[in-house]
């Protein structure tokens, strides 16, 4: 097994300001130069990051009580509907919710980012009125600093891998992967490849429930596995899945976030999403972990999926490496096709470096997961069927 | 002075050597970006023109006299750097290669000279950072 380190040993070095921290891009050349064994001894932490649109995101918040109080059952923030089915003044706003008046040019993601930027938000809410909560309507303005709690809680972020998108039809189509030009006119893809968190820890050895992370500029945590967690999907000899696989549910304090690392996203003809900046440190506990963080774009493959097929199960036109996708064009069936990213590599690198600095400065220690994710999870689809007759 | 222009030819003058005239008569440096002739002999020509502003003005009058509709493409896009997150999605629809992601530092690069003013990137940009 070779050289091994523990979380405690690494955290001790972090506190003393002696931890050796590099990003998942920087580690590649170090391993090439020194080999796995030597690099495992020298390096304590490798930082990974991504900054891409992640639709399954949103925020919980608590507004505090007005006088007389209201038990909110319908609520709008800057005219975007939030959830009214929680306790009196708790709500959850989803990133993809659209403005009642402006449509998808403004949505839940904009509300969340406006709050983070310190802007004032209009709160409008309704209730049936009860003996203990007599108020039936409220209209006021709030800022993030006025809220009791506000935290991002994203059910599905940081996909382990994601299929690249192409359009095999003869009409342009507008999708969450951008505008896909007719007749295989372009390809878009959406991961940070060799810098991406779960591609560097494919077997979830250090990224699990309770792992401490960088979330949009704040210290956050992995709360749970993400929804549609599909860890049993097909993998290559380096344990890298060929397509969408593991996902993470993430949580972090909105009040500590920075607009630098989170942004609303509007996809033409589709709707609202939110760019979420995630950074995850990987402790180099042994050579197996080092081997996995040394993965390169040329060895990470994804499927090219035809988004013009309006079915859940879309056909794959083949596999492509992130090195080729990143080159700006690929050849498919004899045709040169332009490739374009959706994940910002510039922001991803900035996050990986910022997290590296936090750890080097002794301000961020590593949290061992309190529960690890299973490698055997798979997905089920939604069957459309008649009701089963339950016995009453 | 440099300008981009889309020339639309009525069918009857598609055989006139317009590009030759622009060079010979008005001393313009031209770069043909796209040329096509349709079944009814209507044609279009997308050009970069470079020359003195005086000569470009004279060329405009000449084109008008010849019955050519010259659409000078001036509104070149602007990228608002405070809104741009350098995701690169705009490059997916930029056929002219004016918008690219820099290989060295992964920033979005805009090469004004290559922009043909198609404006497809404006709606595609998820952070609404591009405008004219």
Coordinates of C-alpha atoms in Angstrom, one line a residue:
Chain A
X1 CA 0.0 0.0 0.0
X2 CA 3.0 2.3 0.5
X3 CA 3.0 5.6 2.4
X4 CA -0.1 6.5 4.4
X5 CA -1.3 9.7 6.2
X6 CA -4.3 10.3 8.4
X7 CA -6.7 13.3 8.5
X8 CA -5.3 14.2 11.9
X9 CA -1.7 14.3 10.6
X10 CA -2.8 16.5 7.7
X11 CA -4.9 18.8 9.8
X12 CA -2.0 19.2 12.2
X13 CA 0.2 20.3 9.4
X14 CA -2.5 22.7 8.2
X15 CA -2.7 24.3 11.6
X16 CA 1.0 24.7 11.8
X17 CA 1.0 26.3 8.3
X18 CA 3.1 23.5 6.9
X19 CA 0.7 21.7 4.7
X20 CA 1.7 21.2 1.0
X21 CA -1.3 22.0 -1.1
X22 CA -1.6 22.0 -4.9
X23 CA -4.5 22.1 -7.3
X24 CA -5.7 19.0 -9.2
X25 CA -4.2 20.5 -12.4
X26 CA -0.9 21.3 -10.8
X27 CA -0.6 17.8 -9.3
X28 CA -0.5 16.2 -12.8
X29 CA 3.0 17.4 -13.6
X30 CA 4.3 16.8 -10.1
X31 CA 3.3 13.2 -10.3
X32 CA 4.8 12.9 -13.8
X33 CA 8.1 14.2 -12.5
X34 CA 8.3 12.5 -9.1
X35 CA 6.1 9.4 -9.4
X36 CA 3.1 8.4 -7.3
X37 CA 5.0 7.2 -4.3
X38 CA 7.2 10.3 -3.9
X39 CA 4.3 12.7 -4.6
X40 CA 2.1 10.9 -2.0
X41 CA 4.7 11.6 0.6
X42 CA 5.2 15.3 -0.3
X43 CA 1.7 16.5 -1.0
X44 CA -0.9 16.7 1.7
X45 CA -4.0 18.1 0.0
X46 CA -5.2 18.5 -3.7
X47 CA -7.9 21.1 -4.3
X48 CA -10.6 20.5 -7.0
X49 CA -13.2 22.9 -8.3
X50 CA -16.0 23.6 -10.7
X51 CA -18.1 26.5 -11.7
X52 CA -21.0 25.6 -13.9
X53 CA -24.8 26.0 -14.1
X54 CA -26.5 23.7 -11.6
X55 CA -30.3 23.8 -11.9
X56 CA -31.0 21.8 -8.8
X57 CA -30.1 24.6 -6.4
X58 CA -31.9 26.9 -4.0
X59 CA -32.0 28.5 -0.6
X60 CA -33.9 28.2 2.6
X61 CA -34.6 31.3 4.6
X62 CA -36.4 32.6 7.6
X63 CA -37.7 36.1 7.7
X64 CA -38.7 36.6 11.4
X65 CA -42.2 37.5 12.5
X66 CA -44.1 40.7 11.7
X67 CA -46.6 42.2 14.2
X68 CA -49.3 40.9 14.1
X69 CA -47.7 37.7 12.7
X70 CA -48.6 35.9 9.4
X71 CA -48.5 32.2 8.6
X72 CA -47.3 32.4 5.1
X73 CA -48.9 30.0 2.6
X74 CA -48.1 31.8 -0.7
X75 CA -45.0 33.9 -1.1
X76 CA -43.2 35.9 -3.8
X77 CA -39.7 37.3 -3.6
X78 CA -39.2 40.1 -6.3
X79 CA -42.3 38.5 -7.9
X80 CA -40.7 35.0 -8.0
X81 CA -42.8 32.4 -6.2
X82 CA -41.1 30.6 -3.4
X83 CA -42.4 27.6 -1.4
X84 CA -45.3 28.4 1.1
X85 CA -45.7 24.9 2.5
X86 CA -43.3 25.2 5.5
X87 CA -43.8 26.8 8.9
X88 CA -45.0 30.4 9.2
X89 CA -42.0 32.4 8.0
X90 CA -39.7 29.8 6.5
X91 CA -39.4 29.4 2.8
X92 CA -37.3 27.7 0.1
X93 CA -36.7 29.4 -3.2
X94 CA -35.6 27.3 -6.1
X95 CA -33.0 28.6 -8.6
X96 CA -35.2 27.8 -11.6
X97 CA -38.4 29.5 -10.5
X98 CA -39.4 32.3 -12.9
X99 CA -40.8 35.8 -12.3
X100 CA -44.6 36.1 -12.6
X101 CA -44.2 39.4 -14.5
X102 CA -40.8 39.1 -16.3
X103 CA -40.8 35.4 -17.1
X104 CA -37.4 33.7 -17.3
X105 CA -35.3 36.8 -17.6
X106 CA -35.5 37.0 -13.8
X107 CA -35.8 34.0 -11.5
X108 CA -35.0 32.3 -8.2
X109 CA -31.3 32.4 -9.0
X110 CA -31.4 36.2 -9.5
X111 CA -33.2 36.6 -6.1
X112 CA -30.5 34.5 -4.4
X113 CA -27.7 36.4 -6.1
X114 CA -29.3 39.8 -5.4
X115 CA -29.6 38.9 -1.7
X116 CA -25.9 37.9 -1.7
X117 CA -25.0 41.2 -3.4
X118 CA -26.7 43.0 -0.5
X119 CA -29.7 44.2 -2.6
X120 CA -33.2 44.8 -1.2
X121 CA -35.8 42.2 -2.2
X122 CA -39.6 42.7 -2.2
X123 CA -41.4 40.2 0.0
X124 CA -45.1 39.7 -0.8
X125 CA -47.0 36.9 0.9
X126 CA -50.5 35.7 1.7
X127 CA -52.3 33.6 4.2
X128 CA -55.8 32.4 5.1
X129 CA -55.3 33.9 8.7
X130 CA -55.6 31.9 11.8
X131 CA -56.3 32.7 15.5
X132 CA -52.6 32.7 16.3
X133 CA -51.5 34.2 13.0
X134 CA -54.2 36.7 12.1
X135 CA -52.4 38.6 9.3
X136 CA -53.6 37.7 5.8
X137 CA -51.3 39.7 3.6
X138 CA -47.9 41.3 3.9
X139 CA -45.7 43.4 1.6
X140 CA -42.3 44.6 2.8
X141 CA -38.7 44.7 1.8
X142 CA -35.8 42.6 3.1
X143 CA -32.0 42.4 2.8
X144 CA -29.9 39.4 3.5
X145 CA -28.6 40.9 6.7
X146 CA -32.2 41.2 8.0
X147 CA -32.9 37.5 7.7
X148 CA -32.5 35.1 10.7
X149 CA -31.1 32.3 8.5
X150 CA -30.4 32.0 4.9
X151 CA -28.5 29.1 3.5
X152 CA -28.0 27.5 0.1
X153 CA -29.2 23.9 0.1
X154 CA -28.7 22.4 -3.4
X155 CA -30.2 18.9 -3.9
X156 CA -27.9 18.1 -6.9
X157 CA -24.6 19.7 -7.7
X158 CA -21.2 18.8 -9.0
X159 CA -22.0 16.0 -11.3
X160 CA -19.2 13.5 -11.5
X161 CA -19.3 13.6 -15.3
X162 CA -21.8 14.9 -17.8
X163 CA -22.7 14.0 -21.3
X164 CA -21.7 16.5 -24.1
X165 CA -24.6 17.8 -26.2
X166 CA -25.1 17.8 -30.0
X167 CA -28.1 18.3 -32.3
X168 CA -28.6 15.7 -35.1
X169 CA -31.8 17.3 -36.4
X170 CA -32.1 19.9 -39.2
X171 CA -33.4 22.7 -36.9
X172 CA -31.6 24.6 -34.2
X173 CA -32.7 23.6 -30.7
X174 CA -32.5 25.6 -27.4
X175 CA -31.5 23.6 -24.4
X176 CA -29.9 23.9 -21.0
X177 CA -26.7 23.0 -22.8
X178 CA -27.1 26.2 -24.9
X179 CA -28.3 26.7 -28.4
X180 CA -27.4 23.5 -30.3
X181 CA -27.0 24.2 -34.0
X182 CA -28.7 22.1 -36.6
X183 CA -27.0 19.2 -38.5
X184 CA -24.4 18.7 -35.7
X185 CA -23.3 22.3 -35.9
X186 CA -21.7 22.4 -32.5
X187 CA -21.1 20.5 -29.3
X188 CA -21.3 21.9 -25.8
X189 CA -19.9 20.2 -22.6
X190 CA -20.1 21.0 -19.0
X191 CA -17.5 19.8 -16.5
X192 CA -14.1 21.1 -15.4
X193 CA -12.6 17.7 -16.4
X194 CA -9.3 17.0 -14.6
X195 CA -10.1 19.7 -12.0
X196 CA -13.6 18.5 -11.3
X197 CA -14.2 17.2 -7.7
X198 CA -15.8 13.8 -8.2
X199 CA -13.6 13.0 -11.2
X200 CA -10.7 13.2 -8.8
X201 CA -12.2 11.0 -6.2
X202 CA -14.2 8.6 -8.4
X203 CA -14.8 6.0 -5.6
X204 CA -16.0 8.6 -3.0
X205 CA -13.2 7.8 -0.6
X206 CA -12.9 11.3 0.8
X207 CA -15.9 13.1 -0.6
X208 CA -18.9 11.9 1.4
X209 CA -21.5 13.1 3.9
X210 CA -19.9 15.8 6.1
X211 CA -17.0 16.7 3.9
X212 CA -16.1 20.4 4.4
X213 CA -16.0 22.3 1.1
X214 CA -15.8 25.8 -0.5
X215 CA -19.3 26.8 -1.6
X216 CA -19.7 30.1 -3.5
X217 CA -17.0 31.7 -1.3
X218 CA -18.3 30.3 2.0
X219 CA -17.3 27.3 4.0
X220 CA -20.0 24.7 3.3
X221 CA -20.6 21.0 3.6
X222 CA -21.6 17.9 1.6
X223 CA -25.0 17.3 3.2
X224 CA -26.0 14.1 1.5
X225 CA -25.5 12.3 -1.8
X226 CA -27.1 14.4 -4.6
X227 CA -30.4 13.4 -6.2
X228 CA -30.1 11.1 -9.3
X229 CA -27.0 9.6 -7.7
X230 CA -26.0 6.9 -10.1
X231 CA -22.7 5.5 -8.8
X232 CA -23.1 2.1 -10.5
X233 CA -22.9 3.6 -14.0
X234 CA -20.3 2.1 -16.4
X235 CA -16.7 3.0 -15.5
X236 CA -13.3 2.7 -17.2
X237 CA -10.1 1.1 -15.9
X238 CA -9.3 4.3 -13.9
X239 CA -12.8 4.1 -12.2
X240 CA -14.0 7.2 -14.2
X241 CA -17.6 6.9 -15.2
X242 CA -18.3 7.5 -18.9
X243 CA -21.3 9.6 -18.2
X244 CA -23.5 11.3 -15.5
X245 CA -22.8 9.4 -12.3
X246 CA -22.3 10.6 -8.7
X247 CA -23.8 13.9 -7.5
X248 CA -23.7 15.9 -4.3
X249 CA -26.2 17.7 -2.1
X250 CA -24.4 20.8 -0.8
X251 CA -25.2 23.3 2.0
X252 CA -23.6 26.6 3.0
X253 CA -24.4 30.0 4.6
X254 CA -25.7 32.5 2.1
X255 CA -24.5 35.3 4.4
X256 CA -20.8 34.3 3.9
X257 CA -21.1 33.9 0.1
X258 CA -19.6 36.2 -2.5
X259 CA -21.1 37.2 -5.9
X260 CA -17.7 36.4 -7.4
X261 CA -18.5 32.7 -7.1
X262 CA -22.2 32.4 -7.8
X263 CA -24.2 33.9 -10.7
X264 CA -27.7 33.6 -12.3
X265 CA -27.8 31.9 -15.6
X266 CA -30.4 32.3 -18.3
X267 CA -30.6 29.9 -21.2
X268 CA -32.3 31.3 -24.2
X269 CA -35.5 29.5 -25.0
X270 CA -35.1 27.3 -21.9
X271 CA -35.2 29.1 -18.6
X272 CA -33.3 30.1 -15.4
X273 CA -30.4 28.2 -13.8
X274 CA -27.5 29.2 -11.5
X275 CA -23.8 29.1 -11.8
X276 CA -22.5 27.5 -8.6
X277 CA -18.9 27.6 -7.5
X278 CA -17.8 24.5 -5.7
X279 CA -14.3 23.7 -4.4
X280 CA -13.5 20.4 -2.6
X281 CA -10.2 19.5 -1.0
X282 CA -8.9 15.9 -1.3
X283 CA -6.5 14.7 1.4
X284 CA -3.7 12.6 0.0
X285 CA -4.1 9.7 2.5
X286 CA -2.4 7.1 0.3
X287 CA -1.1 6.2 -3.2
X288 CA -4.5 5.1 -4.4
X289 CA -5.9 8.6 -3.8
X290 CA -2.9 10.2 -5.4
X291 CA -3.2 8.0 -8.5
X292 CA -6.8 9.2 -8.9
X293 CA -6.1 12.9 -8.5
X294 CA -3.4 12.6 -11.1
X295 CA -6.0 11.9 -13.8
X296 CA -5.7 14.0 -17.0
X297 CA -8.2 15.3 -19.5
X298 CA -6.9 12.9 -22.1
X299 CA -8.0 10.0 -19.9
X300 CA -11.4 11.3 -19.0
X301 CA -14.1 10.4 -21.5
X302 CA -17.8 11.4 -21.9
X303 CA -20.6 10.5 -24.3
X304 CA -21.9 12.8 -27.0
X305 CA -25.6 12.8 -26.7
X306 CA -28.1 13.9 -29.4
X307 CA -30.4 16.3 -27.7
X308 CA -32.8 16.6 -30.7
X309 CA -34.2 13.2 -29.7
X310 CA -37.1 14.1 -27.5
X311 CA -37.0 11.1 -25.3
X312 CA -35.5 10.5 -21.8
X313 CA -33.1 7.9 -23.3
X314 CA -31.1 9.8 -25.9
X315 CA -28.7 8.0 -28.2
X316 CA -25.0 8.4 -27.8
X317 CA -22.9 9.3 -30.9
X318 CA -19.7 8.1 -29.3
X319 CA -17.1 8.9 -26.7
X320 CA -14.8 11.9 -26.6
X321 CA -12.0 12.9 -24.2
X322 CA -12.0 16.2 -22.4
X323 CA -8.6 17.0 -24.0
X324 CA -10.3 16.8 -27.4
X325 CA -13.4 18.8 -26.2
X326 CA -11.1 21.5 -24.8
X327 CA -9.2 21.8 -28.0
X328 CA -12.1 23.8 -29.6
X329 CA -13.2 21.2 -32.2
X330 CA -13.4 17.5 -32.7
X331 CA -13.9 15.3 -35.7
X332 CA -17.1 13.2 -35.8
X333 CA -18.0 11.0 -38.8
X334 CA -15.5 12.9 -40.9
X335 CA -16.9 16.4 -40.0
X336 CA -15.0 19.0 -37.9
X337 CA -17.4 20.2 -35.2
X338 CA -16.8 23.2 -33.0
X339 CA -16.8 22.4 -29.2
X340 CA -17.6 24.9 -26.5
X341 CA -17.6 24.7 -22.7
X342 CA -20.3 25.8 -20.3
X343 CA -18.3 25.3 -17.1
X344 CA -16.0 28.3 -16.6
X345 CA -12.5 27.0 -16.3
X346 CA -11.3 30.5 -15.3
X347 CA -13.6 30.6 -12.3
X348 CA -13.0 26.9 -11.5
X349 CA -9.2 27.6 -11.3
X350 CA -9.8 30.7 -9.2
X351 CA -11.8 28.6 -6.7
X352 CA -9.2 25.8 -6.6
X353 CA -6.5 28.4 -5.9
X354 CA -8.6 30.3 -3.3
X355 CA -9.3 27.0 -1.5
X356 CA -5.6 26.2 -1.7
X357 CA -4.8 29.5 -0.1
X358 CA -7.3 29.0 2.7
X359 CA -5.7 25.7 3.6
X360 CA -2.1 27.0 3.2
X361 CA -3.0 29.9 5.5
X362 CA -4.3 27.4 8.2
X363 CA -7.9 28.7 7.9
X364 CA -9.5 25.6 6.5
X365 CA -9.0 22.1 7.9
X366 CA -10.3 18.9 6.4
X367 CA -13.4 17.0 7.7
X368 CA -13.5 13.3 7.3
X369 CA -16.8 12.1 5.9
X370 CA -19.1 10.8 8.6
X371 CA -20.8 8.5 6.1
X372 CA -19.5 7.3 2.7
X373 CA -21.5 7.0 -0.4
X374 CA -22.3 3.7 -1.9
X375 CA -20.9 2.6 -5.2
X376 CA -24.0 0.5 -6.0
X377 CA -26.7 3.1 -6.5
X378 CA -28.7 3.2 -9.7
X379 CA -31.5 5.2 -11.2
X380 CA -35.1 4.4 -11.8
X381 CA -37.3 6.3 -14.3
X382 CA -40.8 7.4 -13.7
X383 CA -43.4 4.9 -14.9
X384 CA -46.7 6.2 -16.0
X385 CA -49.3 3.7 -14.7
X386 CA -52.8 3.2 -13.3
X387 CA -53.3 3.4 -9.5
X388 CA -52.8 0.2 -7.6
X389 CA -55.8 -0.6 -5.4
X390 CA -54.5 -0.3 -1.9
X391 CA -56.5 -2.1 0.7
X392 CA -58.4 0.4 2.9
Chain B
X1 CA -10.5 52.6 -41.7
X2 CA -11.9 49.1 -41.6
X3 CA -15.5 48.1 -42.1
X4 CA -17.5 44.9 -42.6
X5 CA -20.1 45.0 -45.3
X6 CA -22.8 42.6 -46.6
X7 CA -23.5 43.2 -50.3
X8 CA -26.8 41.9 -51.8
X9 CA -26.8 41.7 -55.6
X10 CA -29.9 41.7 -57.7
X11 CA -29.8 38.9 -60.3
X12 CA -29.0 41.1 -63.3
X13 CA -25.7 42.4 -62.0
X14 CA -24.2 39.3 -60.4
X15 CA -21.8 39.1 -63.4
X16 CA -20.4 42.6 -62.7
X17 CA -16.8 42.3 -61.2
X18 CA -17.6 44.3 -58.1
X19 CA -14.7 43.1 -56.0
X20 CA -12.3 44.0 -58.8
X21 CA -13.8 47.5 -59.0
X22 CA -13.5 48.0 -55.3
X23 CA -9.8 47.3 -55.4
X24 CA -9.0 49.0 -58.7
X25 CA -11.1 52.1 -58.5
X26 CA -11.1 52.8 -54.8
X27 CA -7.8 51.3 -53.7
X28 CA -9.6 49.2 -51.0
X29 CA -8.1 46.1 -49.4
X30 CA -10.8 43.5 -49.4
X31 CA -11.1 40.1 -47.7
X32 CA -14.0 38.0 -48.9
X33 CA -15.5 36.2 -45.9
X34 CA -18.5 34.6 -47.6
X35 CA -19.9 34.6 -51.2
X36 CA -22.9 32.9 -52.6
X37 CA -25.1 33.0 -55.7
X38 CA -28.7 31.6 -55.5
X39 CA -30.6 29.8 -58.3
X40 CA -32.2 33.1 -59.6
X41 CA -28.7 34.7 -59.8
X42 CA -29.2 36.8 -56.7
X43 CA -26.0 36.9 -54.9
X44 CA -24.5 38.0 -51.6
X45 CA -21.0 38.9 -50.6
X46 CA -19.6 39.4 -47.1
X47 CA -16.5 41.5 -47.1
X48 CA -13.9 43.2 -44.9
X49 CA -13.1 46.5 -46.4
X50 CA -10.0 48.5 -45.5
X51 CA -9.0 51.9 -47.0
X52 CA -9.2 55.6 -46.4
X53 CA -12.6 56.8 -45.2
X54 CA -12.8 59.0 -48.3
X55 CA -12.4 56.0 -50.6
X56 CA -14.9 53.9 -48.6
X57 CA -17.4 56.8 -48.9
X58 CA -16.8 56.9 -52.7
X59 CA -17.2 53.1 -52.9
X60 CA -20.5 53.3 -51.0
X61 CA -21.8 55.7 -53.7
X62 CA -20.6 53.5 -56.5
X63 CA -22.3 50.4 -54.9
X64 CA -25.6 52.3 -54.6
X65 CA -25.3 53.5 -58.3
X66 CA -24.8 49.9 -59.4
X67 CA -28.0 48.9 -57.6
X68 CA -26.3 46.9 -54.9
X69 CA -27.7 46.9 -51.4
X70 CA -24.7 47.5 -49.1
X71 CA -25.3 46.7 -45.4
X72 CA -22.4 48.1 -43.4
X73 CA -22.1 46.1 -40.2
X74 CA -21.0 48.5 -37.6
X75 CA -22.6 47.5 -34.3
X76 CA -19.9 45.2 -33.0
X77 CA -20.7 43.5 -29.8
X78 CA -19.4 44.5 -26.4
X79 CA -18.6 42.1 -23.6
X80 CA -19.3 43.4 -20.1
X81 CA -16.4 42.0 -18.1
X82 CA -18.1 42.4 -14.7
X83 CA -21.0 40.2 -15.8
X84 CA -19.0 37.7 -17.9
X85 CA -18.0 34.5 -16.0
X86 CA -15.8 33.2 -18.9
X87 CA -17.9 30.1 -19.3
X88 CA -17.4 30.0 -23.0
X89 CA -20.9 29.1 -24.1
X90 CA -20.9 32.1 -26.5
X91 CA -18.1 30.5 -28.5
X92 CA -20.4 27.6 -29.4
X93 CA -22.4 29.8 -31.8
X94 CA -19.6 32.1 -33.0
X95 CA -18.9 30.7 -36.5
X96 CA -16.3 33.5 -37.3
X97 CA -14.1 32.6 -34.4
X98 CA -14.3 36.1 -32.9
X99 CA -15.1 34.7 -29.5
X100 CA -12.7 32.1 -28.2
X101 CA -11.4 30.8 -24.8
X102 CA -7.8 31.6 -24.3
X103 CA -5.7 28.4 -24.1
X104 CA -3.3 29.9 -21.6
X105 CA -5.5 31.5 -19.0
X106 CA -8.9 30.3 -20.0
X107 CA -10.4 33.8 -20.3
X108 CA -12.9 34.7 -22.9
X109 CA -11.2 36.6 -25.8
X110 CA -13.0 38.8 -28.2
X111 CA -11.3 39.6 -31.5
X112 CA -13.2 42.5 -32.9
X113 CA -11.8 42.2 -36.4
X114 CA -13.3 38.7 -36.8
X115 CA -16.8 39.6 -35.6
X116 CA -19.3 39.5 -38.5
X117 CA -22.1 41.1 -36.4
X118 CA -24.4 38.1 -36.5
X119 CA -25.3 38.8 -32.8
X120 CA -26.1 35.1 -32.1
X121 CA -24.0 35.3 -29.0
X122 CA -26.2 37.9 -27.4
X123 CA -29.1 35.6 -26.5
X124 CA -26.9 32.6 -25.9
X125 CA -24.8 34.3 -23.2
X126 CA -26.3 32.9 -19.9
X127 CA -25.2 35.9 -17.8
X128 CA -26.4 38.5 -20.4
X129 CA -22.9 40.0 -20.5
X130 CA -23.0 40.6 -24.3
X131 CA -24.7 43.6 -25.9
X132 CA -24.3 45.8 -29.0

